[in-house]
Coordinates of C-alpha atoms in Angstrom, one line a residue:
M46 CA 47.5 -121.8 -4.8
R47 CA 44.6 -120.3 -6.7
I48 CA 41.3 -119.2 -5.2
R49 CA 38.4 -119.0 -7.5
I50 CA 35.6 -116.5 -6.7
P51 CA 32.2 -117.5 -8.1
K52 CA 30.3 -114.8 -10.4
M53 CA 27.2 -113.3 -8.6
P54 CA 24.1 -112.5 -10.9
V55 CA 23.3 -108.7 -11.2
T56 CA 19.6 -107.7 -11.6
L57 CA 19.2 -104.5 -13.7
A58 CA 15.8 -102.7 -13.9
R59 CA 14.4 -102.3 -17.2
P60 CA 14.6 -98.9 -18.9
T61 CA 10.8 -98.6 -19.2
Q62 CA 10.3 -98.9 -15.5
L63 CA 12.8 -96.2 -14.7
R64 CA 11.1 -93.8 -17.2
L65 CA 7.8 -94.5 -15.5
Y66 CA 9.2 -93.6 -12.1
G67 CA 10.5 -90.4 -13.5
I68 CA 7.1 -89.4 -15.0
V69 CA 5.3 -90.2 -11.7
F70 CA 7.8 -88.0 -9.8
I71 CA 7.4 -85.1 -12.1
A72 CA 3.6 -85.5 -12.0
V73 CA 3.6 -85.5 -8.2
I74 CA 5.8 -82.3 -8.1
A75 CA 3.5 -80.6 -10.8
L76 CA 0.4 -81.6 -8.6
L77 CA 2.0 -80.2 -5.5
L78 CA 2.7 -77.0 -7.2
S79 CA -0.8 -76.8 -8.7
L80 CA -2.3 -77.5 -5.3
T81 CA -0.1 -74.8 -3.8
V82 CA -1.2 -72.2 -6.5
A83 CA -4.8 -73.2 -6.0
V84 CA -4.6 -72.9 -2.2
Y85 CA -3.0 -69.4 -2.7
Q86 CA -5.7 -68.4 -5.1
Q87 CA -8.3 -69.7 -2.7
V88 CA -9.7 -72.0 -5.4
F89 CA -10.9 -74.4 -2.7
T90 CA -12.2 -71.6 -0.5
S91 CA -15.9 -70.8 -0.6
V92 CA -16.6 -67.3 -1.8
V93 CA -19.5 -65.1 -2.9
R94 CA -18.8 -63.7 -6.4
I95 CA -20.2 -60.3 -7.3
T96 CA -19.4 -57.7 -10.1
L97 CA -18.3 -54.1 -9.8
E98 CA -18.9 -51.7 -12.7
A99 CA -16.4 -48.7 -12.6
D100 CA -15.0 -46.1 -14.9
T101 CA -11.6 -46.3 -16.5
L102 CA -10.0 -45.7 -13.0
G103 CA -10.7 -49.3 -12.2
N104 CA -8.0 -50.3 -14.8
Q105 CA -5.5 -49.2 -12.2
L106 CA -6.6 -52.1 -9.9
E107 CA -4.6 -55.3 -9.9
P108 CA -5.9 -58.9 -9.3
R109 CA -5.7 -59.8 -5.6
A110 CA -6.4 -56.1 -4.7
D111 CA -8.2 -55.9 -1.3
V112 CA -11.9 -55.2 -0.8
K113 CA -12.7 -53.5 2.5
L114 CA -15.9 -52.3 4.4
R115 CA -15.2 -49.7 7.1
G116 CA -11.6 -50.7 7.2
L117 CA -12.4 -54.6 7.5
L118 CA -11.0 -56.9 4.9
V119 CA -14.1 -58.6 3.4
G120 CA -12.7 -59.9 0.1
E121 CA -10.5 -59.4 -2.9
V122 CA -10.5 -58.6 -6.6
R123 CA -10.1 -61.7 -8.7
E124 CA -10.2 -60.3 -12.2
V125 CA -10.2 -56.9 -14.2
R126 CA -11.8 -56.6 -17.5
A127 CA -11.8 -53.3 -19.6
D128 CA -13.5 -52.3 -22.9
G129 CA -11.9 -48.8 -23.2
E130 CA -14.8 -47.0 -21.7
K131 CA -15.3 -48.8 -18.4
A132 CA -13.8 -51.5 -16.3
T133 CA -15.7 -54.6 -14.9
L134 CA -14.1 -56.1 -11.8
G135 CA -14.9 -59.6 -10.6
I136 CA -14.9 -59.5 -6.7
A137 CA -14.8 -62.5 -4.3
L138 CA -16.3 -61.8 -1.0
K139 CA -15.8 -64.0 2.1
P140 CA -19.0 -65.7 3.1
E141 CA -18.7 -64.9 6.8
H142 CA -18.8 -61.1 6.0
V143 CA -21.6 -61.1 3.3
R144 CA -24.3 -60.6 6.0
L145 CA -22.6 -57.2 6.9
I146 CA -22.6 -55.9 3.4
P147 CA -26.0 -54.3 2.2
A148 CA -27.2 -55.0 -1.3
D149 CA -27.2 -51.2 -2.3
V150 CA -23.5 -50.8 -1.4
H151 CA -21.3 -48.6 -3.6
A152 CA -17.6 -48.8 -4.2
R153 CA -14.8 -46.1 -4.1
L154 CA -11.3 -46.8 -5.6
L155 CA -8.8 -45.4 -3.2
P156 CA -5.0 -45.8 -2.5
K157 CA -4.0 -47.5 0.6
T158 CA -1.2 -45.0 1.3
L159 CA 0.3 -42.0 -0.4
F160 CA 2.5 -44.4 -2.5
G161 CA 0.5 -47.5 -2.1
E162 CA -1.7 -49.6 -4.5
K163 CA -5.5 -49.0 -4.8
Y164 CA -8.1 -51.0 -3.1
V165 CA -11.9 -51.1 -3.2
D166 CA -13.7 -49.4 -0.4
L167 CA -17.3 -50.4 0.0
V168 CA -19.5 -47.5 1.2
A169 CA -23.1 -48.0 2.5
T170 CA -25.8 -45.6 1.4
P171 CA -27.6 -43.4 4.0
H172 CA -30.7 -45.5 3.6
T173 CA -29.2 -49.0 3.8
S174 CA -31.2 -51.8 2.3
T175 CA -32.4 -54.5 4.7
R176 CA -31.2 -57.2 2.2
H177 CA -27.6 -58.2 2.3
I178 CA -25.6 -58.7 -0.9
R179 CA -25.8 -62.0 -2.7
A180 CA -23.8 -64.0 -5.3
G181 CA -24.2 -62.5 -8.8
D182 CA -25.2 -59.0 -7.6
V183 CA -23.8 -56.0 -9.5
I184 CA -22.6 -52.9 -7.6
T185 CA -21.5 -49.5 -9.1
Q186 CA -18.9 -47.0 -8.3
D187 CA -19.8 -44.2 -5.8
R188 CA -21.3 -41.3 -7.8
T189 CA -22.0 -39.0 -4.9
K190 CA -20.4 -35.6 -4.8
V191 CA -18.1 -36.5 -1.9
G192 CA -17.1 -39.8 -3.5
I193 CA -16.2 -38.1 -6.8
E194 CA -14.4 -35.3 -5.1
L195 CA -12.4 -37.7 -3.0
Q196 CA -11.4 -39.9 -5.8
Q197 CA -10.5 -36.9 -8.0
L198 CA -8.4 -35.5 -5.3
M199 CA -6.5 -38.8 -4.8
N200 CA -6.1 -39.1 -8.6
D201 CA -4.7 -35.5 -8.9
L202 CA -2.5 -35.9 -5.9
L203 CA -1.0 -39.3 -6.6
P204 CA 1.1 -38.2 -9.7
L205 CA 2.4 -35.3 -7.7
L206 CA 3.4 -37.4 -4.7
R207 CA 5.1 -39.9 -6.9
T208 CA 7.4 -37.1 -8.3
V209 CA 8.6 -36.6 -4.6
Q210 CA 11.4 -38.8 -3.6
P211 CA 9.9 -41.1 -0.9
A212 CA 13.1 -41.5 1.1
K213 CA 13.5 -37.7 1.4
L214 CA 9.9 -37.2 2.2
N215 CA 10.0 -39.9 4.9
A216 CA 13.1 -38.3 6.4
T217 CA 11.4 -34.9 6.4
L218 CA 8.2 -36.3 8.0
S219 CA 10.3 -38.3 10.6
A220 CA 12.2 -35.1 11.5
F221 CA 8.9 -33.1 11.8
S222 CA 7.4 -35.9 13.9
T223 CA 10.5 -35.9 16.2
A224 CA 10.3 -32.2 16.6
L225 CA 6.7 -32.2 17.6
E226 CA 7.0 -35.3 19.9
G227 CA 6.4 -34.2 23.6
R228 CA 5.4 -30.7 22.7
G229 CA 1.6 -31.2 22.3
D230 CA 0.7 -29.0 25.4
K231 CA 2.8 -26.2 24.1
I232 CA 1.4 -26.4 20.7
G233 CA -2.1 -26.5 22.1
D234 CA -1.4 -23.4 24.2
N235 CA 0.0 -21.6 21.2
L236 CA -3.1 -22.6 19.2
V237 CA -5.3 -21.2 22.0
R238 CA -3.3 -17.9 21.9
L239 CA -3.5 -17.7 18.2
E240 CA -7.4 -18.2 18.4
K241 CA -7.5 -15.2 20.9
Y242 CA -5.4 -13.1 18.6
L243 CA -7.5 -13.9 15.6
R244 CA -10.7 -13.1 17.6
R245 CA -9.3 -9.7 18.5
L246 CA -8.1 -9.2 14.9
N247 CA -11.4 -10.1 13.3
P248 CA -13.2 -6.8 14.2
H249 CA -10.4 -4.9 12.5
M250 CA -10.6 -6.9 9.3
P251 CA -12.6 -4.2 7.4
S252 CA -10.0 -1.7 8.3
L253 CA -7.3 -4.0 7.2
Q254 CA -9.0 -4.7 3.9
Q255 CA -9.4 -0.9 3.4
D256 CA -5.7 -0.4 4.3
I257 CA -4.7 -3.1 1.8
S258 CA -6.9 -1.5 -0.9
R259 CA -5.3 1.8 -0.2
F260 CA -1.9 0.3 -0.4
A261 CA -2.7 -1.1 -3.8
D262 CA -3.7 2.4 -4.9
V263 CA -0.4 3.8 -3.4
A264 CA 1.6 1.0 -5.2
E265 CA -0.1 2.0 -8.4
V266 CA 0.8 5.7 -7.9
Y267 CA 4.3 4.7 -7.2
G268 CA 4.2 2.5 -10.3
E269 CA 3.2 5.6 -12.4
A270 CA 5.8 7.7 -10.7
A271 CA 8.6 5.2 -11.1
P272 CA 10.0 6.8 -14.2
D273 CA 10.2 10.2 -12.5
L274 CA 11.8 8.5 -9.3
L275 CA 14.3 6.7 -11.5
R276 CA 15.1 10.0 -13.3
I277 CA 15.6 11.7 -9.8
L278 CA 17.9 8.9 -8.8
R279 CA 19.9 9.3 -12.0
N280 CA 20.1 13.1 -11.4
T281 CA 21.2 12.4 -7.9
L282 CA 24.0 10.1 -9.1
T283 CA 25.1 12.8 -11.5
T284 CA 25.0 15.4 -8.7
S285 CA 27.1 13.1 -6.4
R286 CA 29.5 12.4 -9.3
T287 CA 29.9 16.2 -9.8
L288 CA 30.5 16.8 -6.1
V289 CA 33.2 14.2 -6.2
E290 CA 34.8 15.7 -9.2
K291 CA 34.6 19.2 -7.8
E292 CA 35.8 18.1 -4.4
D293 CA 38.7 20.5 -4.3
Q294 CA 36.6 23.5 -5.4
L295 CA 33.9 22.5 -2.8
A296 CA 36.6 22.3 0.0
S297 CA 37.8 25.7 -1.0
V298 CA 34.4 27.1 -0.9
L299 CA 33.8 25.7 2.5
T300 CA 37.2 27.1 3.6
S301 CA 36.1 30.5 2.3
T302 CA 32.9 30.2 4.0
A303 CA 34.5 29.4 7.2
T304 CA 36.8 32.4 6.8
A305 CA 33.8 34.7 6.1
A306 CA 32.0 33.2 9.1
N307 CA 35.0 34.0 11.4
T308 CA 35.2 37.6 10.0
T309 CA 31.4 38.0 10.5
E310 CA 31.8 36.7 14.0
G311 CA 34.5 39.2 14.7
V312 CA 32.5 42.1 13.2
L313 CA 29.4 41.1 15.3
D314 CA 31.5 40.7 18.4
E315 CA 33.0 44.1 18.0
N316 CA 29.8 46.0 17.0
S317 CA 27.2 44.0 19.0
E318 CA 26.5 47.0 21.4
R319 CA 26.1 49.4 18.4
L320 CA 23.8 47.0 16.7
I321 CA 21.7 46.6 19.9
T322 CA 21.7 50.4 20.3
L323 CA 20.6 50.9 16.6
G324 CA 17.7 48.4 17.2
R325 CA 16.7 50.1 20.4
V326 CA 16.8 53.6 18.8
S327 CA 15.1 52.5 15.6
R328 CA 12.3 50.7 17.4
P329 CA 10.1 53.8 18.0
T330 CA 10.5 54.9 14.4
L331 CA 9.7 51.5 13.1
A332 CA 6.8 51.3 15.4
L333 CA 5.5 54.5 13.9
F334 CA 5.9 53.3 10.4
A335 CA 4.2 50.1 11.3
R336 CA 1.3 52.0 12.9
Y337 CA 0.8 54.1 9.6
S338 CA 1.3 51.0 7.3
P339 CA -2.4 50.8 6.4
E340 CA -2.1 54.2 4.8
Y341 CA 0.8 53.3 2.5
P342 CA -1.3 51.6 -0.3
C343 CA -3.7 54.5 -0.7
L344 CA -0.8 56.9 -0.6
L345 CA 1.1 55.1 -3.3
A346 CA -2.1 54.7 -5.4
G347 CA -2.7 58.5 -4.9
L348 CA 0.9 59.3 -6.2
V349 CA 0.3 57.0 -9.2
R350 CA -3.0 58.9 -9.9
Q351 CA -1.2 62.2 -9.3
E352 CA 1.3 61.3 -12.0
A353 CA -1.5 60.8 -14.6
A354 CA -3.0 64.1 -13.5
S355 CA 0.3 65.9 -13.9
E356 CA 0.6 64.6 -17.5
E357 CA -2.9 65.7 -18.2
A358 CA -2.2 69.1 -16.7
F359 CA 0.9 69.9 -18.8
K360 CA -0.5 68.1 -22.0
G361 CA 0.1 70.2 -25.2
G362 CA 2.5 72.6 -23.6
K363 CA -0.2 74.4 -21.7
M364 CA -0.7 74.4 -18.0
R365 CA -4.1 73.6 -16.8
I366 CA -4.8 74.2 -13.0
T367 CA -7.7 74.3 -10.7
L368 CA -7.5 76.7 -7.8
E369 CA -9.2 75.7 -4.6
F370 CA -9.7 78.4 -2.1
V371 CA -10.1 77.0 1.4
P372 CA -10.5 79.0 4.6
Q373 CA -7.3 80.4 6.0
R374 CA -6.0 78.6 9.1
P375 CA -6.0 81.0 12.0
S376 CA -2.8 82.1 13.8
Y377 CA -2.0 81.1 17.3
R378 CA -3.4 83.2 20.0
P379 CA -1.6 84.2 23.2
G380 CA -1.2 81.1 25.5
E381 CA -1.1 78.7 22.5
E382 CA 2.0 77.0 21.5
P383 CA 2.6 74.8 18.4
R384 CA 3.0 71.2 19.0
Y385 CA 2.8 67.8 17.2
A386 CA 0.2 66.1 19.4
D387 CA -2.1 64.7 16.9
R388 CA -2.9 60.9 17.5
S389 CA -5.6 60.4 15.0
G390 CA -3.7 57.5 13.4
P391 CA -3.6 56.4 9.8
N392 CA -6.3 58.0 7.6
C393 CA -6.2 58.0 3.8
R394 CA -8.7 60.9 3.7
G395 CA -10.2 59.9 0.5
L396 CA -7.0 58.9 -1.4
P397 CA -6.5 57.9 -4.1
H398 CA -9.8 59.8 -5.0
P399 CA -9.7 62.8 -2.6
H400 CA -12.8 64.9 -2.1
V401 CA -12.9 68.3 -3.9
P402 CA -13.1 70.6 -2.1
A403 CA -11.3 69.0 0.8
P404 CA -13.3 68.8 4.0
P405 CA -12.0 70.7 7.0
T406 CA -9.7 68.7 9.3
K407 CA -9.1 69.5 12.9
L408 CA -5.6 68.5 14.0
N409 CA -4.1 68.7 17.6
D410 CA -1.6 71.3 16.6
G411 CA -1.7 73.5 19.8
T412 CA -4.7 75.5 19.1
S413 CA -7.7 75.5 21.4
A414 CA -10.6 73.2 20.5
S415 CA -12.9 76.1 20.1
H416 CA -10.5 77.9 17.9
S417 CA -12.0 76.8 14.5
P418 CA -11.1 78.3 11.1
R419 CA -14.8 78.6 10.3
G420 CA -16.2 82.1 10.8
V421 CA -12.8 83.8 10.3
P422 CA -13.1 86.8 7.9
S423 CA -11.4 86.1 4.6
V424 CA -8.6 88.4 3.4
S425 CA -8.0 86.7 0.0
G426 CA -8.0 89.0 -3.0
T427 CA -8.0 92.2 -0.8
P428 CA -5.6 95.0 -1.6
A429 CA -3.8 94.3 1.7
E430 CA -3.1 90.7 0.6
Q431 CA -1.9 92.0 -2.9
N432 CA 0.5 94.4 -1.2
A433 CA 1.7 91.7 1.0
V434 CA 2.2 89.2 -1.6
A435 CA 3.9 91.7 -4.0
S436 CA 6.4 92.7 -1.2
L437 CA 7.3 89.0 -0.8
V438 CA 7.5 88.2 -4.5
A439 CA 9.2 91.4 -5.8
P440 CA 12.8 90.5 -4.7
A441 CA 12.5 87.1 -6.3
M442 CA 11.2 88.6 -9.6
G443 CA 13.6 91.5 -9.5
V444 CA 11.0 94.2 -10.0
P445 CA 9.6 96.8 -7.7
A446 CA 6.6 95.8 -5.5
D447 CA 4.3 98.0 -7.4
E448 CA 5.1 96.4 -10.7
V449 CA 4.2 92.9 -9.5
P450 CA 1.3 91.5 -11.6
A451 CA -2.0 91.0 -10.0
V452 CA -2.0 87.4 -11.1
T453 CA 0.9 86.8 -8.7
T454 CA -1.5 87.2 -5.8
L455 CA -3.8 84.5 -7.2
L456 CA -0.8 82.1 -7.6
F457 CA 1.2 82.8 -4.5
G458 CA -1.4 84.0 -2.2
P459 CA -2.8 80.6 -1.3
M460 CA 0.7 79.4 -0.3
A461 CA 1.1 82.3 2.0
R462 CA -2.1 81.7 3.8
G463 CA -2.3 78.0 3.7
T464 CA -4.5 77.6 0.6
A465 CA -4.2 74.3 -1.3
V466 CA -3.5 74.4 -5.0
S467 CA -4.6 71.1 -6.7
V468 CA -3.7 70.2 -10.3
A469 CA -6.3 68.5 -12.4

């Protein structure tokens, strides 16, 4: 048995209708995307448009950059135009914040963070205008000294900070923050102590400055003396090297020195009493020499002068003498005894240029104080003196006493009676 199934009619859409549906779908998608972008760009948001004229630094701003007033977000940058010399920025302000912004406001271009993008910071002037900003107003970049220095600082600092690896810098700052956490009181106490130290140190700053200046002078002197110091060090190295090379000889010398020291010690131990006795016995003599030490210079000078006088006396093979007759010293009387008791001390008595004739000198030789040589009758040149001198000289000359020449009395008579003979 056969069963027959009837054919059902199939309705197919026309190709034109399908294409229309596709176009509508794409258009709806595009419209939704456009609306999304417009909403993101705040096309349907009411804003107040103003213009900012800045220098070339404004070229670093990007569209959508923030515009702030005292930290409050009041708008954004919509567009940036540059002509090579300056930048013109289109700014969109939120209407609800316009009444807070004076008409004479200025702008600073600052970075948000050390590594962040720049934003526009609106700064009110000291004498704020009573009128708030309006659409179409043109504001300028802050040209005050503080504003220029701040922007210049950030411009110079930013390239330097960018060369630092942010991750490592962040780790360092985090570690530093962790180390300081909970230690505020101790750090404060240390700062207070430091302030006290600095207060005490402040009065001494002139002295410190003077010391530092003198230290610079000393360093300069050492710098000039550096070649000599280096030469000394080189010589020291040479000396040290020589000592090392002559180590055996040096050890032998030290051994000999030790032997000599031991021998000297034995001699001193054996003769210590003799040396002490010698010192004790020599002390009076040395004390006497020390007492008369002021007389030595004039005595030596007199001897030098005497040498010249002797050469003059025997010049030319002839003897030239000057006889000086002085009063004869008296003989000792009964009850008087010779003694060496004179304590007059050192006396040059005119040396090296003695007085001629020599003045009389009273010495404590045992004669009485009133027993003076003055007033004693002179016997010089008398026949009695000639006979006495002839008797003394005749044996030495090998002739009889009556043949001794009379000149002998003139030459030897003064010696017999204490007369001084000076050579000139």
